[in-house]
């Protein structure tokens, strides 16, 4: 071989000006004899051949000819890997460059030099052949020791390393060009990306950045974009770099921010901005100054025409806030109002996407987490108002999750006094936006705030909380005093009041009697200090709260009933149940008293000063039987009062008054009195029937009542008495 090959090469060069055409003929003869060469001699033979003809120039040709002659042959593939591993990284990279050049030539309408290496049958379907060659290259270089050799190669002299970086830049440019030529060919694009990963995997971050910087200095926009995408992918896959890698990435920030500011190609700007975001997230804390330097470029992107750029900028700012912490405060005036107004504008005109919405709230949450003292006053008002609009927008559930997470940070991170003040200032806006979400979430922020702070803090800010609750309590009056088509529905007001009552009870659990009693008195004064119609609505709301108050805190707060006795008795005595609003108030008062009676464990209602005024007011309501049903509210409340009173004298008074109503001229009143006696007999049993001698004359009269319903209910009452006594009542009635 040593004597023959040189003469053959001289002859081939004389016959053809195209060295590849001549060499390919020589290589074809060796490829044809491949299977006839003993396996133990093959590697040495072909390595000697490559050394003679020049592996840097022609190793690629041999590898392509072998693949074309023996496609999908694993033994040939392994041989090719072993042969490739005989050479250094420089030769291997040059081989890749020439192989990719063959593929690019093959895909041209009129291929040139690739025809010397690819058989006519394979060339007829150029895309399929290109994919096969790419697949072969990924398998070939994926199994070689290229990664370890690359790291060694980049440890050489600066001149050698510069040459290697230039070579890699050219290879990346070729592969990226190949992937762009056929964007619809997914297999080709995946193989191009895989080959890039293999070639660049052995590079340190320093060398990787140096390599792609060569591509960014070119004028081809698409190449710059693709190079940055490769860098972005590398960052996401390998965040644990050595110190030199950290420095290289942070040093690259300046070039990336220049691209963000100066590039006229939006996709390139966006991927550069994404790279900035990833570098800041991964290495930013190691150089705060570099991050501060990049922040201005990111802020400029908030005003970009493209929504995708705005989204990327918002997400990047969220990352920057996390890294800079207090250092970001200087940028808040430039970023927070602008981003909130942008979101508000999109919500108003219906163009807000879910992604933009969530990116904005990610930024707001970051500020609240790391610099909450930067969001106060007008900025906090802006955030709450835009959240009201967001709550009513037609967006995905993910948007509700993001918004509520941010509002949760408002409650937990912002100073209590600032949060209370902002909730008060924006209450009217929340009410205007509607009860379905906006108003409920506004109350939820208050509830979360109360739950997040200690009891001592709740006590200190109890006055502020009570003023907010009064604003919420006034919803019914505002909506129903002068109803319009925009007024809330009854059910909507009920839902908001239920949420308000829940917040009020949460506050009460965290304060003591000394703090709450003046607030309670303030609530009662507030409900009675307006015009007649306003007072009805406010009292309805108040007694709705009191019902939950007594039901929730039970016997602990029974004594507070002393503060409402006079007011409750006055309402029951003067209310006009023919008016729907007044009828609802009447119902709330009766229900509230019933809850209070039911939970008395300290004998509060046994006191004559408490029992007498309320018992008279309640029993007088039996007269209303012709106007309103008494079975579901009034009669159960009278029964609970009798149980709470637990006194023969009180029972005697109740019984005597009820019996007098059985002689009313109104059948409805007589019927209500009989049913009230039934309830009392059921609940108190023998204790109540101690008064039976007083009842018997009235029962005898009722048995012969002119009204059939009264007569029938009387018979039912008799049966209940007989059931309790265990004997017939007939002898007594005779």
Coordinates of N, CA, C and O in Angstrom, one line a residue, residues 191-299:
X191 N -33.5 15.2 13.8 CA -32.1 14.7 13.7 C -31.1 15.8 13.7 O -30.0 15.6 14.2
X192 N -31.4 16.9 13.1 CA -30.5 18.1 13.1 C -30.3 18.5 14.5 O -29.1 18.8 14.9
X193 N -31.3 18.6 15.3 CA -31.2 19.0 16.7 C -30.4 18.0 17.5 O -29.5 18.4 18.3
X194 N -30.6 16.8 17.2 CA -29.9 15.7 17.9 C -28.4 15.8 17.6 O -27.5 15.6 18.5
X195 N -28.1 16.0 16.3 CA -26.7 16.1 15.9 C -26.0 17.3 16.5 O -24.8 17.2 17.0
X196 N -26.7 18.4 16.6 CA -26.1 19.6 17.3 C -25.8 19.3 18.7 O -24.8 19.7 19.2
X197 N -26.8 18.6 19.4 CA -26.6 18.3 20.8 C -25.3 17.5 21.0 O -24.6 17.7 21.9
X198 N -25.2 16.5 20.1 CA -24.0 15.6 20.2 C -22.7 16.4 20.0 O -21.7 16.2 20.8
X199 N -22.7 17.2 19.0 CA -21.4 17.9 18.7 C -21.1 18.9 19.8 O -19.9 19.2 20.1
X200 N -22.1 19.5 20.4 CA -21.8 20.6 21.4 C -21.8 20.1 22.8 O -21.5 20.9 23.7
X201 N -22.2 18.9 23.0 CA -22.3 18.3 24.4 C -21.0 18.4 25.1 O -20.9 18.6 26.4
X202 N -19.9 18.2 24.5 CA -18.6 18.1 25.1 C -18.0 19.5 25.4 O -17.0 19.6 26.1
X203 N -18.6 20.5 24.9 CA -18.1 21.9 25.2 C -18.5 22.4 26.5 O -19.6 22.2 27.0
X204 N -17.6 23.1 27.1 CA -17.9 23.8 28.4 C -18.8 25.0 28.0 O -18.9 25.4 26.8
X205 N -19.4 25.6 29.0 CA -20.3 26.7 28.7 C -19.5 27.9 28.1 O -20.0 28.6 27.2
X206 N -18.3 28.1 28.5 CA -17.4 29.1 28.0 C -17.2 28.9 26.5 O -17.4 29.8 25.7
X207 N -16.9 27.7 26.1 CA -16.6 27.4 24.7 C -17.9 27.4 23.9 O -17.9 27.8 22.7
X208 N -19.0 27.0 24.5 CA -20.3 27.0 23.8 C -20.7 28.4 23.5 O -21.1 28.7 22.3
X209 N -20.5 29.3 24.5 CA -20.9 30.7 24.2 C -20.0 31.3 23.2 O -20.5 32.0 22.3
X210 N -18.7 31.0 23.3 CA -17.8 31.6 22.3 C -18.1 31.1 20.9 O -18.0 31.9 19.9
X211 N -18.6 29.9 20.8 CA -18.9 29.3 19.5 C -20.2 30.0 18.9 O -20.2 30.4 17.7
X212 N -21.2 30.2 19.7 CA -22.4 30.8 19.1 C -22.3 32.3 18.9 O -23.0 32.9 18.1
X213 N -21.3 32.9 19.6 CA -21.1 34.4 19.4 C -20.6 34.6 18.0 O -21.0 35.6 17.4
X214 N -19.9 33.7 17.4 CA -19.5 33.8 16.0 C -20.7 33.8 15.1 O -20.7 34.5 14.1
X215 N -21.7 33.1 15.4 CA -22.9 33.0 14.6 C -23.7 34.3 14.8 O -24.3 34.8 13.8
X216 N -23.7 34.9 16.0 CA -24.5 36.1 16.3 C -23.9 37.3 15.6 O -24.6 38.3 15.3
X217 N -22.6 37.2 15.3 CA -21.9 38.4 14.6 C -22.3 38.5 13.1 O -22.0 39.5 12.5
X218 N -22.9 37.4 12.6 CA -23.3 37.4 11.2 C -24.5 38.2 11.0 O -25.1 38.8 11.9
X219 N -24.9 38.3 9.7 CA -26.1 39.1 9.4 C -27.3 38.3 9.2 O -28.4 38.9 9.0
X220 N -27.2 37.0 9.2 CA -28.4 36.2 8.9 C -29.2 36.1 10.2 O -28.8 35.6 11.2
X221 N -30.4 36.7 10.1 CA -31.3 36.7 11.2 C -31.7 35.4 11.7 O -31.8 35.1 12.9
X222 N -32.1 34.5 10.8 CA -32.5 33.2 11.2 C -31.5 32.4 11.9 O -31.7 31.6 12.8
X223 N -30.2 32.5 11.4 CA -29.1 31.8 12.1 C -28.9 32.3 13.5 O -28.7 31.5 14.4
X224 N -29.1 33.6 13.7 CA -29.0 34.2 15.1 C -30.1 33.6 16.0 O -29.8 33.2 17.1
X225 N -31.3 33.5 15.4 CA -32.4 33.0 16.2 C -32.1 31.5 16.6 O -32.3 31.1 17.7
X226 N -31.7 30.7 15.6 CA -31.4 29.3 15.8 C -30.3 29.1 16.8 O -30.3 28.2 17.7
X227 N -29.3 29.9 16.7 CA -28.1 29.8 17.7 C -28.6 30.1 19.1 O -28.2 29.4 20.0
X228 N -29.4 31.1 19.2 CA -29.9 31.5 20.6 C -30.9 30.4 21.1 O -30.9 30.1 22.3
X229 N -31.6 29.8 20.2 CA -32.5 28.6 20.7 C -31.6 27.5 21.2 O -32.0 26.8 22.2
X230 N -30.5 27.2 20.5 CA -29.6 26.2 21.0 C -29.0 26.5 22.4 O -28.9 25.7 23.3
X231 N -28.7 27.8 22.5 CA -28.2 28.3 23.8 C -29.2 28.1 24.9 O -29.0 27.7 26.0
X232 N -30.5 28.5 24.6 CA -31.6 28.4 25.5 C -31.8 27.0 25.9 O -32.0 26.7 27.1
X233 N -31.7 26.0 25.0 CA -31.9 24.6 25.3 C -30.7 24.1 26.2 O -31.0 23.4 27.1
X234 N -29.5 24.6 25.9 CA -28.4 24.2 26.7 C -28.5 24.7 28.1 O -28.3 24.0 29.1
X235 N -29.0 25.9 28.3 CA -29.2 26.5 29.6 C -30.2 25.7 30.4 O -30.0 25.4 31.6
X236 N -31.3 25.3 29.7 CA -32.4 24.6 30.4 C -31.9 23.2 30.8 O -32.4 22.7 31.8
X237 N -31.0 22.6 30.1 CA -30.6 21.2 30.3 C -29.5 21.2 31.3 O -29.4 20.2 32.1
X238 N -28.6 22.1 31.3 CA -27.4 22.1 32.1 C -27.2 23.3 32.9 O -26.5 24.2 32.5
X239 N -27.9 23.4 34.0 CA -27.8 24.6 34.8 C -26.7 24.6 35.9 O -26.4 25.5 36.5
X240 N -26.2 23.4 36.1 CA -25.1 23.2 37.1 C -23.7 23.3 36.4 O -23.1 22.3 36.1
X241 N -23.3 24.5 36.1 CA -22.1 24.8 35.4 C -21.0 25.2 36.5 O -21.3 25.6 37.6
X242 N -19.7 25.0 36.1 CA -18.7 25.5 37.0 C -18.6 27.0 37.0 O -19.3 27.7 36.3
X243 N -17.7 27.5 37.9 CA -17.6 28.9 38.1 C -17.3 29.7 36.8 O -17.9 30.8 36.5
X244 N -16.5 29.1 35.9 CA -16.2 29.7 34.7 C -17.4 29.9 33.8 O -17.6 30.8 33.1
X245 N -18.3 28.8 33.9 CA -19.5 28.9 33.1 C -20.4 30.0 33.6 O -21.1 30.6 32.8
X246 N -20.5 30.2 34.9 CA -21.3 31.2 35.5 C -20.8 32.6 34.9 O -21.6 33.4 34.5
X247 N -19.5 32.8 35.0 CA -19.0 34.1 34.5 C -19.3 34.3 33.1 O -19.6 35.4 32.6
X248 N -19.1 33.2 32.3 CA -19.4 33.3 30.8 C -20.8 33.7 30.5 O -21.1 34.6 29.7
X249 N -21.7 33.1 31.2 CA -23.2 33.4 31.0 C -23.5 34.8 31.4 O -24.2 35.5 30.7
X250 N -23.0 35.2 32.6 CA -23.2 36.6 33.0 C -22.6 37.6 32.1 O -23.1 38.7 31.9
X251 N -21.4 37.2 31.6 CA -20.8 38.1 30.6 C -21.5 38.2 29.3 O -21.5 39.2 28.6
X252 N -22.2 37.1 29.0 CA -23.0 37.1 27.7 C -24.3 37.9 27.8 O -24.9 38.2 26.8
X253 N -24.6 38.3 29.1 CA -25.9 39.1 29.3 C -25.8 40.4 28.5 O -26.9 40.8 27.9
X254 N -24.7 41.0 28.5 CA -24.6 42.3 27.8 C -24.9 42.2 26.3 O -25.7 43.0 25.7
X255 N -24.4 41.1 25.7 CA -24.6 40.9 24.2 C -26.1 40.6 24.0 O -26.7 41.0 23.1
X256 N -26.7 39.8 25.0 CA -28.1 39.4 24.8 C -29.0 40.6 25.0 O -30.0 40.7 24.2
X257 N -28.7 41.4 26.0 CA -29.5 42.6 26.1 C -29.4 43.6 25.0 O -30.4 44.2 24.6
X258 N -28.3 43.6 24.3 CA -28.1 44.5 23.1 C -29.0 43.9 22.0 O -29.6 44.7 21.3
X259 N -29.0 42.6 21.9 CA -29.9 42.0 20.9 C -31.4 42.3 21.2 O -32.1 42.6 20.3
X260 N -31.7 42.2 22.5 CA -33.1 42.5 22.8 C -33.5 44.0 22.4 O -34.6 44.3 21.9
X261 N -32.5 44.9 22.6 CA -32.8 46.3 22.4 C -32.7 46.7 20.9 O -33.4 47.5 20.4
X262 N -31.8 46.0 20.2 CA -31.4 46.5 18.8 C -32.0 45.6 17.7 O -32.1 46.1 16.6
X263 N -32.2 44.4 18.0 CA -32.7 43.5 16.9 C -34.1 43.9 16.4 O -35.0 44.3 17.2
X264 N -34.2 43.9 15.1 CA -35.5 44.2 14.5 C -36.4 43.0 14.2 O -37.5 43.1 13.7
X265 N -35.8 41.8 14.6 CA -36.5 40.6 14.4 C -37.2 40.1 15.7 O -36.4 39.8 16.6
X266 N -38.5 40.1 15.7 CA -39.2 39.9 17.0 C -38.9 38.5 17.6 O -38.6 38.3 18.8
X267 N -38.9 37.4 16.8 CA -38.6 36.1 17.4 C -37.2 36.0 18.0 O -37.0 35.4 19.0
X268 N -36.2 36.7 17.3 CA -34.8 36.7 17.9 C -34.8 37.5 19.2 O -34.2 37.1 20.2
X269 N -35.5 38.7 19.2 CA -35.6 39.4 20.5 C -36.2 38.6 21.6 O -35.7 38.6 22.7
X270 N -37.3 37.8 21.2 CA -38.0 37.1 22.3 C -37.1 35.9 22.8 O -37.0 35.7 24.0
X271 N -36.4 35.2 21.9 CA -35.5 34.1 22.4 C -34.3 34.7 23.2 O -33.9 34.1 24.2
X272 N -33.8 35.9 22.8 CA -32.8 36.5 23.5 C -33.2 36.9 24.9 O -32.5 36.7 25.9
X273 N -34.5 37.4 25.0 CA -35.0 37.8 26.3 C -35.3 36.5 27.2 O -35.0 36.6 28.4
X274 N -35.7 35.4 26.6 CA -35.8 34.2 27.3 C -34.5 33.7 27.9 O -34.4 33.2 29.0
X275 N -33.4 33.9 27.1 CA -32.1 33.5 27.6 C -31.7 34.4 28.7 O -31.1 33.9 29.7
X276 N -32.0 35.7 28.6 CA -31.7 36.6 29.7 C -32.4 36.1 31.0 O -31.8 36.1 32.1
X277 N -33.7 35.7 30.8 CA -34.5 35.3 32.0 C -33.8 34.0 32.6 O -33.7 34.0 33.9
X278 N -33.4 33.1 31.8 CA -32.8 31.9 32.3 C -31.5 32.1 33.0 O -31.2 31.5 34.1
X279 N -30.7 33.0 32.4 CA -29.4 33.3 33.0 C -29.6 34.0 34.4 O -28.9 33.7 35.4
X280 N -30.5 34.9 34.4 CA -30.8 35.6 35.7 C -31.3 34.7 36.7 O -30.8 34.7 37.9
X281 N -32.2 33.8 36.3 CA -32.7 32.8 37.3 C -31.6 31.9 37.8 O -31.6 31.6 39.0
X282 N -30.7 31.5 36.9 CA -29.7 30.4 37.3 C -28.5 31.0 38.0 O -28.0 30.5 39.0
X283 N -28.0 32.1 37.4 CA -26.7 32.7 37.9 C -26.8 34.1 38.5 O -25.8 34.7 38.9
X284 N -28.0 34.7 38.4 CA -28.1 36.1 38.7 C -27.6 36.5 40.1 O -27.0 37.6 40.2
X285 N -27.8 35.7 41.1 CA -27.4 36.1 42.5 C -25.9 36.2 42.6 O -25.4 36.8 43.6
X286 N -25.1 35.7 41.6 CA -23.7 35.8 41.7 C -23.1 37.1 41.1 O -22.0 37.4 41.3
X287 N -24.0 37.9 40.5 CA -23.6 39.2 40.0 C -24.8 40.1 39.9 O -25.4 40.3 38.8
X288 N -25.2 40.7 41.0 CA -26.4 41.6 41.0 C -26.2 42.7 40.1 O -27.2 43.2 39.4
X289 N -25.0 43.2 39.9 CA -24.8 44.4 39.0 C -25.1 44.1 37.6 O -25.7 44.9 36.9
X290 N -24.8 42.9 37.2 CA -25.1 42.5 35.8 C -26.6 42.4 35.6 O -27.1 42.7 34.5
X291 N -27.3 41.9 36.6 CA -28.7 41.8 36.5 C -29.4 43.1 36.4 O -30.3 43.4 35.6
X292 N -28.9 44.0 37.3 CA -29.4 45.4 37.2 C -29.2 46.0 35.9 O -30.1 46.7 35.3
X293 N -28.0 45.8 35.3 CA -27.7 46.3 34.0 C -28.7 45.8 32.9 O -29.0 46.5 31.9
X294 N -29.2 44.5 33.0 CA -30.0 43.9 32.0 C -31.5 44.3 32.2 O -32.3 44.2 31.3
X295 N -31.8 44.9 33.4 CA -33.2 45.1 33.8 C -33.9 46.2 32.9 O -35.0 46.0 32.4
X296 N -33.1 47.2 32.6 CA -33.7 48.3 31.7 C -34.1 47.8 30.4 O -35.2 48.2 29.8
X297 N -33.3 46.9 29.8 CA -33.7 46.3 28.5 C -35.0 45.5 28.6 O -35.8 45.5 27.7
X298 N -35.1 44.8 29.7 CA -36.3 44.0 29.9 C -37.6 44.9 30.0 O -38.6 44.6 29.4
X299 N -37.4 46.0 30.8 CA -38.5 46.9 31.0 C -39.0 47.5 29.7 O -40.2 47.7 29.5

